[in-house]
PDB file of N, CA and C in Angstrom:
ATOM      1  N   MET A 159     141.155  28.415 117.267  1.00 47.00           N
ATOM      2  CA  MET A 159     141.767  29.337 116.320  1.00 47.00           C
ATOM      3  C   MET A 159     142.587  30.364 117.095  1.00 47.00           C
ATOM      4  N   ARG A 160     143.794  30.637 116.658  1.00 47.00           N
ATOM      5  CA  ARG A 160     144.684  31.556 117.352  1.00 47.00           C
ATOM      6  C   ARG A 160     144.841  32.806 116.501  1.00 47.00           C
ATOM      7  N   THR A 161     144.477  33.962 117.089  1.00 49.00           N
ATOM      8  CA  THR A 161     144.588  35.219 116.366  1.00 49.00           C
ATOM      9  C   THR A 161     145.221  36.264 117.256  1.00 49.00           C
ATOM     10  N   GLY A 162     146.376  36.728 116.881  1.00 54.00           N
ATOM     11  CA  GLY A 162     147.015  37.857 117.548  1.00 54.00           C
ATOM     12  C   GLY A 162     147.357  37.633 119.010  1.00 54.00           C
ATOM     13  N   GLY A 163     147.708  36.417 119.413  1.00 60.00           N
ATOM     14  CA  GLY A 163     148.143  36.210 120.773  1.00 60.00           C
ATOM     15  C   GLY A 163     147.069  35.700 121.719  1.00 60.00           C
ATOM     16  N   ILE A 164     145.807  35.763 121.353  1.00 63.00           N
ATOM     17  CA  ILE A 164     144.727  35.279 122.201  1.00 63.00           C
ATOM     18  C   ILE A 164     143.965  34.232 121.422  1.00 63.00           C
ATOM     19  N   ASP A 165     143.785  33.051 122.020  1.00 69.00           N
ATOM     20  CA  ASP A 165     142.971  32.079 121.304  1.00 69.00           C
ATOM     21  C   ASP A 165     141.543  32.126 121.841  1.00 69.00           C
ATOM     22  N   SER A 166     140.624  31.562 121.102  1.00 73.00           N
ATOM     23  CA  SER A 166     139.202  31.700 121.409  1.00 73.00           C
ATOM     24  C   SER A 166     138.828  31.033 122.721  1.00 73.00           C
ATOM     25  N   SER A 167     139.541  30.003 123.147  1.00 76.00           N
ATOM     26  CA  SER A 167     139.206  29.364 124.419  1.00 76.00           C
ATOM     27  C   SER A 167     139.510  30.303 125.588  1.00 76.00           C
ATOM     28  N   GLN A 168     140.567  31.103 125.475  1.00 75.00           N
ATOM     29  CA  GLN A 168     140.867  32.069 126.525  1.00 75.00           C
ATOM     30  C   GLN A 168     139.795  33.147 126.595  1.00 75.00           C
ATOM     31  N   ILE A 169     139.331  33.588 125.450  1.00 77.00           N
ATOM     32  CA  ILE A 169     138.281  34.601 125.418  1.00 77.00           C
ATOM     33  C   ILE A 169     137.007  34.051 126.034  1.00 77.00           C
ATOM     34  N   GLN A 170     136.641  32.809 125.673  1.00 76.00           N
ATOM     35  CA  GLN A 170     135.447  32.189 126.233  1.00 76.00           C
ATOM     36  C   GLN A 170     135.577  32.036 127.748  1.00 76.00           C
ATOM     37  N   SER A 171     136.770  31.687 128.211  1.00 76.00           N
ATOM     38  CA  SER A 171     137.004  31.550 129.645  1.00 76.00           C
ATOM     39  C   SER A 171     136.817  32.883 130.355  1.00 76.00           C
ATOM     40  N   MET A 172     137.338  33.964 129.772  1.00 74.00           N
ATOM     41  CA  MET A 172     137.182  35.285 130.367  1.00 74.00           C
ATOM     42  C   MET A 172     135.717  35.697 130.408  1.00 74.00           C
ATOM     43  N   ILE A 173     134.979  35.427 129.346  1.00 78.00           N
ATOM     44  CA  ILE A 173     133.559  35.768 129.298  1.00 78.00           C
ATOM     45  C   ILE A 173     132.792  34.998 130.361  1.00 78.00           C
ATOM     46  N   ALA A 174     133.117  33.714 130.539  1.00 75.00           N
ATOM     47  CA  ALA A 174     132.456  32.906 131.557  1.00 75.00           C
ATOM     48  C   ALA A 174     132.737  33.458 132.950  1.00 75.00           C
ATOM     49  N   GLN A 175     133.975  33.899 133.195  1.00 75.00           N
ATOM     50  CA  GLN A 175     134.307  34.476 134.496  1.00 75.00           C
ATOM     51  C   GLN A 175     133.534  35.762 134.737  1.00 75.00           C
ATOM     52  N   LEU A 176     133.408  36.598 133.710  1.00 72.00           N
ATOM     53  CA  LEU A 176     132.661  37.844 133.857  1.00 72.00           C
ATOM     54  C   LEU A 176     131.184  37.573 134.135  1.00 72.00           C
ATOM     55  N   LYS A 177     130.608  36.586 133.436  1.00 75.00           N
ATOM     56  CA  LYS A 177     129.204  36.249 133.667  1.00 75.00           C
ATOM     57  C   LYS A 177     128.996  35.712 135.071  1.00 75.00           C
ATOM     58  N   ALA A 178     129.926  34.878 135.541  1.00 74.00           N
ATOM     59  CA  ALA A 178     129.806  34.326 136.887  1.00 74.00           C
ATOM     60  C   ALA A 178     129.901  35.439 137.933  1.00 74.00           C
ATOM     61  N   HIS A 179     130.775  36.397 137.697  1.00 66.00           N
ATOM     62  CA  HIS A 179     130.909  37.512 138.627  1.00 66.00           C
ATOM     63  C   HIS A 179     129.663  38.398 138.602  1.00 66.00           C
ATOM     64  N   ALA A 180     129.071  38.575 137.434  1.00 64.00           N
ATOM     65  CA  ALA A 180     127.893  39.438 137.311  1.00 64.00           C
ATOM     66  C   ALA A 180     126.677  38.823 137.993  1.00 64.00           C
ATOM     67  N   THR A 181     126.578  37.497 138.026  1.00 72.00           N
ATOM     68  CA  THR A 181     125.420  36.856 138.633  1.00 72.00           C
ATOM     69  C   THR A 181     125.588  36.644 140.129  1.00 72.00           C
ATOM     70  N   ARG A 182     126.770  36.910 140.669  1.00 67.00           N
ATOM     71  CA  ARG A 182     127.018  36.757 142.101  1.00 67.00           C
ATOM     72  C   ARG A 182     126.200  37.812 142.857  1.00 67.00           C
ATOM     73  N   PRO A 183     125.536  37.436 143.951  1.00 63.00           N
ATOM     74  CA  PRO A 183     124.724  38.416 144.697  1.00 63.00           C
ATOM     75  C   PRO A 183     125.610  39.491 145.320  1.00 63.00           C
ATOM     76  N   GLN A 184     125.075  40.685 145.337  1.00 58.00           N
ATOM     77  CA  GLN A 184     125.799  41.812 145.910  1.00 58.00           C
ATOM     78  C   GLN A 184     125.630  41.810 147.422  1.00 58.00           C
ATOM     79  N   LEU A 185     126.681  42.130 148.150  1.00 60.00           N
ATOM     80  CA  LEU A 185     126.638  42.134 149.604  1.00 60.00           C
ATOM     81  C   LEU A 185     126.113  43.446 150.166  1.00 60.00           C
ATOM     82  N   THR A 186     126.218  44.521 149.409  1.00 60.00           N
ATOM     83  CA  THR A 186     125.750  45.809 149.889  1.00 60.00           C
ATOM     84  C   THR A 186     124.318  46.020 149.438  1.00 60.00           C
ATOM     85  N   PRO A 187     123.483  46.608 150.302  1.00 56.00           N
ATOM     86  CA  PRO A 187     122.095  46.853 149.902  1.00 56.00           C
ATOM     87  C   PRO A 187     122.042  47.946 148.849  1.00 56.00           C
ATOM     88  N   PRO A 188     121.028  47.908 147.988  1.00 55.00           N
ATOM     89  CA  PRO A 188     120.929  48.941 146.963  1.00 55.00           C
ATOM     90  C   PRO A 188     120.641  50.309 147.583  1.00 55.00           C
ATOM     91  N   VAL A 189     121.182  51.326 146.984  1.00 59.00           N
ATOM     92  CA  VAL A 189     120.987  52.689 147.454  1.00 59.00           C
ATOM     93  C   VAL A 189     119.740  53.249 146.794  1.00 59.00           C
ATOM     94  N   VAL A 190     118.843  53.778 147.607  1.00 58.00           N
ATOM     95  CA  VAL A 190     117.610  54.360 147.089  1.00 58.00           C
ATOM     96  C   VAL A 190     117.790  55.864 147.076  1.00 58.00           C
ATOM     97  N   GLN A 191     117.646  56.450 145.900  1.00 62.00           N
ATOM     98  CA  GLN A 191     117.779  57.888 145.768  1.00 62.00           C
ATOM     99  C   GLN A 191     116.409  58.519 145.896  1.00 62.00           C
ATOM    100  N   THR A 192     116.311  59.502 146.765  1.00 65.00           N
ATOM    101  CA  THR A 192     115.038  60.188 146.936  1.00 65.00           C
ATOM    102  C   THR A 192     114.962  61.427 146.061  1.00 65.00           C
ATOM    103  N   GLU A 193     116.078  61.901 145.649  1.00 67.00           N
ATOM    104  CA  GLU A 193     116.142  63.117 144.863  1.00 67.00           C
ATOM    105  C   GLU A 193     116.808  62.814 143.524  1.00 67.00           C
ATOM    106  N   THR A 194     116.252  63.330 142.446  1.00 66.00           N
ATOM    107  CA  THR A 194     116.873  63.082 141.151  1.00 66.00           C
ATOM    108  C   THR A 194     118.050  64.022 140.968  1.00 66.00           C
ATOM    109  N   VAL A 195     119.145  63.437 140.555  1.00 63.00           N
ATOM    110  CA  VAL A 195     120.359  64.212 140.309  1.00 63.00           C
ATOM    111  C   VAL A 195     120.603  64.205 138.813  1.00 63.00           C
ATOM    112  N   ALA A 196     120.816  65.385 138.270  1.00 68.00           N
ATOM    113  CA  ALA A 196     121.069  65.492 136.843  1.00 68.00           C
ATOM    114  C   ALA A 196     122.447  64.928 136.545  1.00 68.00           C
ATOM    115  N   ALA A 197     122.464  63.843 135.779  1.00 70.00           N
ATOM    116  CA  ALA A 197     123.734  63.223 135.423  1.00 70.00           C
ATOM    117  C   ALA A 197     124.360  64.016 134.277  1.00 70.00           C
ATOM    118  N   PRO A 198     125.660  64.234 134.351  1.00 73.00           N
ATOM    119  CA  PRO A 198     126.304  64.942 133.238  1.00 73.00           C
ATOM    120  C   PRO A 198     126.269  64.078 131.985  1.00 73.00           C
ATOM    121  N   LYS A 199     126.126  64.733 130.870  1.00 79.00           N
ATOM    122  CA  LYS A 199     126.087  64.005 129.604  1.00 79.00           C
ATOM    123  C   LYS A 199     127.464  63.443 129.302  1.00 79.00           C
ATOM    124  N   ALA A 200     127.457  62.193 128.922  1.00 78.00           N
ATOM    125  CA  ALA A 200     128.712  61.555 128.541  1.00 78.00           C
ATOM    126  C   ALA A 200     128.887  61.707 127.032  1.00 78.00           C
ATOM    127  N   GLU A 201     129.937  62.342 126.646  1.00 86.00           N
ATOM    128  CA  GLU A 201     130.224  62.530 125.235  1.00 86.00           C
ATOM    129  C   GLU A 201     130.978  61.315 124.703  1.00 86.00           C
ATOM    130  N   PHE A 202     130.582  60.840 123.530  1.00 86.00           N
ATOM    131  CA  PHE A 202     131.226  59.684 122.929  1.00 86.00           C
ATOM    132  C   PHE A 202     132.688  59.969 122.639  1.00 86.00           C
ATOM    133  N   SER A 203     132.965  61.154 122.143  1.00 89.00           N
ATOM    134  CA  SER A 203     134.354  61.489 121.800  1.00 89.00           C
ATOM    135  C   SER A 203     135.239  61.509 123.042  1.00 89.00           C
ATOM    136  N   ASP A 204     134.696  61.996 124.170  1.00 90.00           N
ATOM    137  CA  ASP A 204     135.483  62.001 125.407  1.00 90.00           C
ATOM    138  C   ASP A 204     135.752  60.581 125.891  1.00 90.00           C
ATOM    139  N   ALA A 205     134.735  59.722 125.818  1.00 89.00           N
ATOM    140  CA  ALA A 205     134.906  58.332 126.244  1.00 89.00           C
ATOM    141  C   ALA A 205     135.918  57.616 125.352  1.00 89.00           C
ATOM    142  N   LEU A 206     135.840  57.864 124.053  1.00 89.00           N
ATOM    143  CA  LEU A 206     136.775  57.241 123.121  1.00 89.00           C
ATOM    144  C   LEU A 206     138.200  57.728 123.359  1.00 89.00           C
ATOM    145  N   LYS A 207     138.352  59.026 123.591  1.00 92.00           N
ATOM    146  CA  LYS A 207     139.684  59.576 123.847  1.00 92.00           C
ATOM    147  C   LYS A 207     140.264  59.009 125.138  1.00 92.00           C
ATOM    148  N   THR A 208     139.441  58.892 126.169  1.00 92.00           N
ATOM    149  CA  THR A 208     139.905  58.323 127.435  1.00 92.00           C
ATOM    150  C   THR A 208     140.358  56.881 127.254  1.00 92.00           C
ATOM    151  N   ALA A 209     139.571  56.110 126.502  1.00 92.00           N
ATOM    152  CA  ALA A 209     139.924  54.707 126.257  1.00 92.00           C
ATOM    153  C   ALA A 209     141.227  54.604 125.466  1.00 92.00           C
ATOM    154  N   LEU A 210     141.377  55.422 124.438  1.00 93.00           N
ATOM    155  CA  LEU A 210     142.607  55.388 123.643  1.00 93.00           C
ATOM    156  C   LEU A 210     143.817  55.850 124.450  1.00 93.00           C
ATOM    157  N   ASP A 211     143.604  56.826 125.325  1.00 95.00           N
ATOM    158  CA  ASP A 211     144.704  57.277 126.185  1.00 95.00           C
ATOM    159  C   ASP A 211     145.144  56.173 127.140  1.00 95.00           C
ATOM    160  N   SER A 212     144.181  55.393 127.652  1.00 94.00           N
ATOM    161  CA  SER A 212     144.562  54.309 128.557  1.00 94.00           C
ATOM    162  C   SER A 212     145.293  53.204 127.805  1.00 94.00           C
ATOM    163  N   VAL A 213     144.903  52.939 126.559  1.00 95.00           N
ATOM    164  CA  VAL A 213     145.618  51.953 125.743  1.00 95.00           C
ATOM    165  C   VAL A 213     147.040  52.444 125.488  1.00 95.00           C
ATOM    166  N   ASN A 214     147.179  53.701 125.158  1.00 95.00           N
ATOM    167  CA  ASN A 214     148.503  54.274 124.919  1.00 95.00           C
ATOM    168  C   ASN A 214     149.363  54.212 126.182  1.00 95.00           C
ATOM    169  N   ALA A 215     148.758  54.527 127.326  1.00 95.00           N
ATOM    170  CA  ALA A 215     149.514  54.497 128.582  1.00 95.00           C
ATOM    171  C   ALA A 215     150.015  53.087 128.885  1.00 95.00           C
ATOM    172  N   SER A 216     149.176  52.076 128.627  1.00 95.00           N
ATOM    173  CA  SER A 216     149.621  50.700 128.894  1.00 95.00           C
ATOM    174  C   SER A 216     150.725  50.287 127.927  1.00 95.00           C
ATOM    175  N   GLN A 217     150.659  50.757 126.685  1.00 96.00           N
ATOM    176  CA  GLN A 217     151.717  50.459 125.717  1.00 96.00           C
ATOM    177  C   GLN A 217     153.035  51.115 126.136  1.00 96.00           C
ATOM    178  N   VAL A 218     152.965  52.361 126.572  1.00 96.00           N
ATOM    179  CA  VAL A 218     154.164  53.085 126.999  1.00 96.00           C
ATOM    180  C   VAL A 218     154.762  52.422 128.235  1.00 96.00           C
ATOM    181  N   LYS A 219     153.904  52.047 129.206  1.00 96.00           N
ATOM    182  CA  LYS A 219     154.393  51.391 130.418  1.00 96.00           C
ATOM    183  C   LYS A 219     155.082  50.076 130.074  1.00 96.00           C
ATOM    184  N   SER A 220     154.489  49.306 129.177  1.00 96.00           N
ATOM    185  CA  SER A 220     155.064  48.038 128.758  1.00 96.00           C
ATOM    186  C   SER A 220     156.420  48.252 128.095  1.00 96.00           C
ATOM    187  N   SER A 221     156.493  49.227 127.230  1.00 96.00           N
ATOM    188  CA  SER A 221     157.741  49.529 126.537  1.00 96.00           C
ATOM    189  C   SER A 221     158.832  49.960 127.513  1.00 96.00           C
ATOM    190  N   GLU A 222     158.470  50.829 128.449  1.00 96.00           N
ATOM    191  CA  GLU A 222     159.447  51.308 129.427  1.00 96.00           C
ATOM    192  C   GLU A 222     159.946  50.167 130.320  1.00 96.00           C
ATOM    193  N   MET A 223     159.025  49.293 130.744  1.00 95.00           N
ATOM    194  CA  MET A 223     159.446  48.155 131.568  1.00 95.00           C
ATOM    195  C   MET A 223     160.367  47.230 130.780  1.00 95.00           C
ATOM    196  N   GLY A 224     160.065  47.039 129.491  1.00 95.00           N
ATOM    197  CA  GLY A 224     160.916  46.210 128.645  1.00 95.00           C
ATOM    198  C   GLY A 224     162.316  46.775 128.524  1.00 95.00           C
ATOM    199  N   LYS A 225     162.404  48.078 128.359  1.00 96.00           N
ATOM    200  CA  LYS A 225     163.716  48.724 128.261  1.00 96.00           C
ATOM    201  C   LYS A 225     164.485  48.591 129.566  1.00 96.00           C
ATOM    202  N   ARG A 226     163.773  48.813 130.689  1.00 95.00           N
ATOM    203  CA  ARG A 226     164.441  48.704 131.993  1.00 95.00           C
ATOM    204  C   ARG A 226     164.922  47.278 132.249  1.00 95.00           C
ATOM    205  N   PHE A 227     164.109  46.287 131.873  1.00 95.00           N
ATOM    206  CA  PHE A 227     164.497  44.892 132.066  1.00 95.00           C
ATOM    207  C   PHE A 227     165.710  44.543 131.207  1.00 95.00           C
ATOM    208  N   ALA A 228     165.695  45.022 129.953  1.00 95.00           N
ATOM    209  CA  ALA A 228     166.802  44.743 129.038  1.00 95.00           C
ATOM    210  C   ALA A 228     168.105  45.394 129.511  1.00 95.00           C
ATOM    211  N   MET A 229     167.997  46.520 130.200  1.00 94.00           N
ATOM    212  CA  MET A 229     169.191  47.201 130.700  1.00 94.00           C
ATOM    213  C   MET A 229     169.681  46.609 132.022  1.00 94.00           C
ATOM    214  N   GLY A 230     168.954  45.610 132.546  1.00 93.00           N
ATOM    215  CA  GLY A 230     169.410  44.934 133.747  1.00 93.00           C
ATOM    216  C   GLY A 230     168.900  45.522 135.045  1.00 93.00           C
ATOM    217  N   ASP A 231     167.823  46.282 135.010  1.00 91.00           N
ATOM    218  CA  ASP A 231     167.251  46.864 136.227  1.00 91.00           C
ATOM    219  C   ASP A 231     166.693  45.738 137.102  1.00 91.00           C
ATOM    220  N   ASP A 232     167.193  45.618 138.331  1.00 91.00           N
ATOM    221  CA  ASP A 232     166.772  44.549 139.237  1.00 91.00           C
ATOM    222  C   ASP A 232     165.373  44.754 139.789  1.00 91.00           C
ATOM    223  N   SER A 233     164.813  45.964 139.685  1.00 93.00           N
ATOM    224  CA  SER A 233     163.481  46.219 140.226  1.00 93.00           C
ATOM    225  C   SER A 233     162.379  45.696 139.299  1.00 93.00           C
ATOM    226  N   VAL A 234     162.731  45.288 138.081  1.00 92.00           N
ATOM    227  CA  VAL A 234     161.753  44.762 137.122  1.00 92.00           C
ATOM    228  C   VAL A 234     161.981  43.258 136.976  1.00 92.00           C
ATOM    229  N   SER A 235     160.972  42.485 137.367  1.00 93.00           N
ATOM    230  CA  SER A 235     161.091  41.033 137.213  1.00 93.00           C
ATOM    231  C   SER A 235     160.517  40.611 135.868  1.00 93.00           C
ATOM    232  N   LEU A 236     160.913  39.456 135.428  1.00 94.00           N
ATOM    233  CA  LEU A 236     160.432  38.935 134.146  1.00 94.00           C
ATOM    234  C   LEU A 236     158.925  38.717 134.182  1.00 94.00           C
ATOM    235  N   SER A 237     158.419  38.203 135.298  1.00 94.00           N
ATOM    236  CA  SER A 237     156.974  37.948 135.385  1.00 94.00           C
ATOM    237  C   SER A 237     156.180  39.250 135.320  1.00 94.00           C
ATOM    238  N   ASP A 238     156.646  40.307 135.995  1.00 94.00           N
ATOM    239  CA  ASP A 238     155.962  41.602 135.928  1.00 94.00           C
ATOM    240  C   ASP A 238     155.982  42.151 134.506  1.00 94.00           C
ATOM    241  N   LEU A 239     157.111  41.994 133.846  1.00 94.00           N
ATOM    242  CA  LEU A 239     157.233  42.454 132.466  1.00 94.00           C
ATOM    243  C   LEU A 239     156.262  41.713 131.557  1.00 94.00           C
ATOM    244  N   MET A 240     156.195  40.392 131.699  1.00 96.00           N
ATOM    245  CA  MET A 240     155.315  39.594 130.845  1.00 96.00           C
ATOM    246  C   MET A 240     153.838  39.926 131.095  1.00 96.00           C
ATOM    247  N   ILE A 241     153.480  40.129 132.354  1.00 96.00           N
ATOM    248  CA  ILE A 241     152.095  40.490 132.681  1.00 96.00           C
ATOM    249  C   ILE A 241     151.746  41.847 132.085  1.00 96.00           C
ATOM    250  N   THR A 242     152.639  42.798 132.214  1.00 95.00           N
ATOM    251  CA  THR A 242     152.399  44.138 131.662  1.00 95.00           C
ATOM    252  C   THR A 242     152.291  44.095 130.146  1.00 95.00           C
ATOM    253  N   MET A 243     153.134  43.297 129.514  1.00 96.00           N
ATOM    254  CA  MET A 243     153.085  43.185 128.056  1.00 96.00           C
ATOM    255  C   MET A 243     151.767  42.537 127.599  1.00 96.00           C
ATOM    256  N   GLN A 244     151.306  41.515 128.324  1.00 96.00           N
ATOM    257  CA  GLN A 244     150.042  40.870 127.974  1.00 96.00           C
ATOM    258  C   GLN A 244     148.864  41.817 128.166  1.00 96.00           C
ATOM    259  N   LYS A 245     148.891  42.598 129.247  1.00 95.00           N
ATOM    260  CA  LYS A 245     147.816  43.571 129.480  1.00 95.00           C
ATOM    261  C   LYS A 245     147.765  44.593 128.351  1.00 95.00           C
ATOM    262  N   SER A 246     148.919  45.089 127.946  1.00 96.00           N
ATOM    263  CA  SER A 246     148.931  46.088 126.876  1.00 96.00           C
ATOM    264  C   SER A 246     148.492  45.465 125.554  1.00 96.00           C
ATOM    265  N   SER A 247     148.845  44.203 125.332  1.00 95.00           N
ATOM    266  CA  SER A 247     148.413  43.511 124.120  1.00 95.00           C
ATOM    267  C   SER A 247     146.903  43.333 124.098  1.00 95.00           C
ATOM    268  N   ILE A 248     146.334  42.942 125.223  1.00 96.00           N
ATOM    269  CA  ILE A 248     144.876  42.767 125.303  1.00 96.00           C
ATOM    270  C   ILE A 248     144.168  44.102 125.121  1.00 96.00           C
ATOM    271  N   ASN A 249     144.682  45.152 125.754  1.00 95.00           N
ATOM    272  CA  ASN A 249     144.092  46.486 125.588  1.00 95.00           C
ATOM    273  C   ASN A 249     144.117  46.918 124.126  1.00 95.00           C
ATOM    274  N   PHE A 250     145.242  46.681 123.462  1.00 95.00           N
ATOM    275  CA  PHE A 250     145.371  47.076 122.056  1.00 95.00           C
ATOM    276  C   PHE A 250     144.421  46.271 121.170  1.00 95.00           C
ATOM    277  N   GLN A 251     144.335  44.967 121.407  1.00 96.00           N
ATOM    278  CA  GLN A 251     143.440  44.131 120.607  1.00 96.00           C
ATOM    279  C   GLN A 251     141.980  44.523 120.811  1.00 96.00           C
ATOM    280  N   ALA A 252     141.617  44.891 122.037  1.00 95.00           N
ATOM    281  CA  ALA A 252     140.252  45.349 122.299  1.00 95.00           C
ATOM    282  C   ALA A 252     139.974  46.650 121.546  1.00 95.00           C
ATOM    283  N   ALA A 253     140.953  47.550 121.535  1.00 94.00           N
ATOM    284  CA  ALA A 253     140.789  48.814 120.805  1.00 94.00           C
ATOM    285  C   ALA A 253     140.627  48.561 119.311  1.00 94.00           C
ATOM    286  N   ILE A 254     141.377  47.607 118.773  1.00 95.00           N
ATOM    287  CA  ILE A 254     141.254  47.264 117.354  1.00 95.00           C
ATOM    288  C   ILE A 254     139.865  46.709 117.065  1.00 95.00           C
ATOM    289  N   GLN A 255     139.336  45.867 117.940  1.00 96.00           N
ATOM    290  CA  GLN A 255     138.002  45.303 117.743  1.00 96.00           C
ATOM    291  C   GLN A 255     136.931  46.392 117.783  1.00 96.00           C
ATOM    292  N   VAL A 256     137.071  47.343 118.703  1.00 93.00           N
ATOM    293  CA  VAL A 256     136.124  48.457 118.774  1.00 93.00           C
ATOM    294  C   VAL A 256     136.202  49.284 117.499  1.00 93.00           C
ATOM    295  N   ARG A 257     137.432  49.536 117.045  1.00 93.00           N
ATOM    296  CA  ARG A 257     137.588  50.292 115.800  1.00 93.00           C
ATOM    297  C   ARG A 257     136.925  49.575 114.635  1.00 93.00           C
ATOM    298  N   ASN A 258     137.119  48.255 114.540  1.00 95.00           N
ATOM    299  CA  ASN A 258     136.507  47.485 113.457  1.00 95.00           C
ATOM    300  C   ASN A 258     134.987  47.560 113.511  1.00 95.00           C
ATOM    301  N   LYS A 259     134.420  47.474 114.711  1.00 96.00           N
ATOM    302  CA  LYS A 259     132.961  47.571 114.861  1.00 96.00           C
ATOM    303  C   LYS A 259     132.457  48.959 114.470  1.00 96.00           C
ATOM    304  N   LEU A 260     133.203  49.991 114.832  1.00 93.00           N
ATOM    305  CA  LEU A 260     132.810  51.350 114.465  1.00 93.00           C
ATOM    306  C   LEU A 260     132.857  51.558 112.952  1.00 93.00           C
ATOM    307  N   VAL A 261     133.880  51.032 112.318  1.00 94.00           N
ATOM    308  CA  VAL A 261     133.994  51.160 110.862  1.00 94.00           C
ATOM    309  C   VAL A 261     132.851  50.406 110.179  1.00 94.00           C
ATOM    310  N   THR A 262     132.548  49.215 110.683  1.00 96.00           N
ATOM    311  CA  THR A 262     131.447  48.438 110.118  1.00 96.00           C
ATOM    312  C   THR A 262     130.123  49.176 110.291  1.00 96.00           C
ATOM    313  N   ALA A 263     129.890  49.742 111.462  1.00 95.00           N
ATOM    314  CA  ALA A 263     128.657  50.493 111.704  1.00 95.00           C
ATOM    315  C   ALA A 263     128.582  51.714 110.787  1.00 95.00           C
ATOM    316  N   TYR A 264     129.702  52.399 110.600  1.00 94.00           N
ATOM    317  CA  TYR A 264     129.736  53.564 109.714  1.00 94.00           C
ATOM    318  C   TYR A 264     129.376  53.155 108.288  1.00 94.00           C
ATOM    319  N   HIS A 265     129.961  52.058 107.813  1.00 95.00           N
ATOM    320  CA  HIS A 265     129.665  51.602 106.456  1.00 95.00           C
ATOM    321  C   HIS A 265     128.204  51.187 106.328  1.00 95.00           C
ATOM    322  N   ASP A 266     127.653  50.534 107.342  1.00 94.00           N
ATOM    323  CA  ASP A 266     126.250  50.133 107.313  1.00 94.00           C
ATOM    324  C   ASP A 266     125.336  51.347 107.230  1.00 94.00           C
ATOM    325  N   ILE A 267     125.659  52.367 108.009  1.00 94.00           N
ATOM    326  CA  ILE A 267     124.841  53.583 107.997  1.00 94.00           C
ATOM    327  C   ILE A 267     124.962  54.298 106.656  1.00 94.00           C
ATOM    328  N   MET A 268     126.159  54.356 106.114  1.00 93.00           N
ATOM    329  CA  MET A 268     126.352  55.050 104.833  1.00 93.00           C
ATOM    330  C   MET A 268     125.673  54.319 103.681  1.00 93.00           C
ATOM    331  N   ASN A 269     125.517  52.996 103.798  1.00 93.00           N
ATOM    332  CA  ASN A 269     124.889  52.223 102.738  1.00 93.00           C
ATOM    333  C   ASN A 269     123.388  52.086 102.882  1.00 93.00           C
ATOM    334  N   MET A 270     122.797  52.721 103.896  1.00 91.00           N
ATOM    335  CA  MET A 270     121.339  52.655 104.075  1.00 91.00           C
ATOM    336  C   MET A 270     120.629  53.431 102.984  1.00 91.00           C
ATOM    337  N   GLN A 271     119.492  52.896 102.582  1.00 86.00           N
ATOM    338  CA  GLN A 271     118.677  53.593 101.599  1.00 86.00           C
ATOM    339  C   GLN A 271     117.887  54.693 102.318  1.00 86.00           C
ATOM    340  N   VAL A 272     117.852  55.869 101.705  1.00 79.00           N
ATOM    341  CA  VAL A 272     117.127  56.986 102.314  1.00 79.00           C
ATOM    342  C   VAL A 272     115.776  57.141 101.688  1.00 79.00           C
TER     343      VAL A 272
END
């Protein structure tokens, strides 16, 4: 099934690569902490804003490269442009999927019986 530029076989291939990389043994020994360090609290809104800013940055970069290529800039190759456009497309599609999951979770919570 093909949806929005990515077909399911490509997604499955990417997932398989990530799993293979995750199961690969680490070459560096684990670091043992003797002292507990207070980790700063990660705010959901900050993480979401950072993710959306990175999606926006990739979209802007893709657009700018497209304009430069169309104007005949020799420093931008077609392959670099296509790779940048695909990266921004994947970033955008991932953001849409996260948004859909958040909306679904919100609706599920709102429909819970109290």
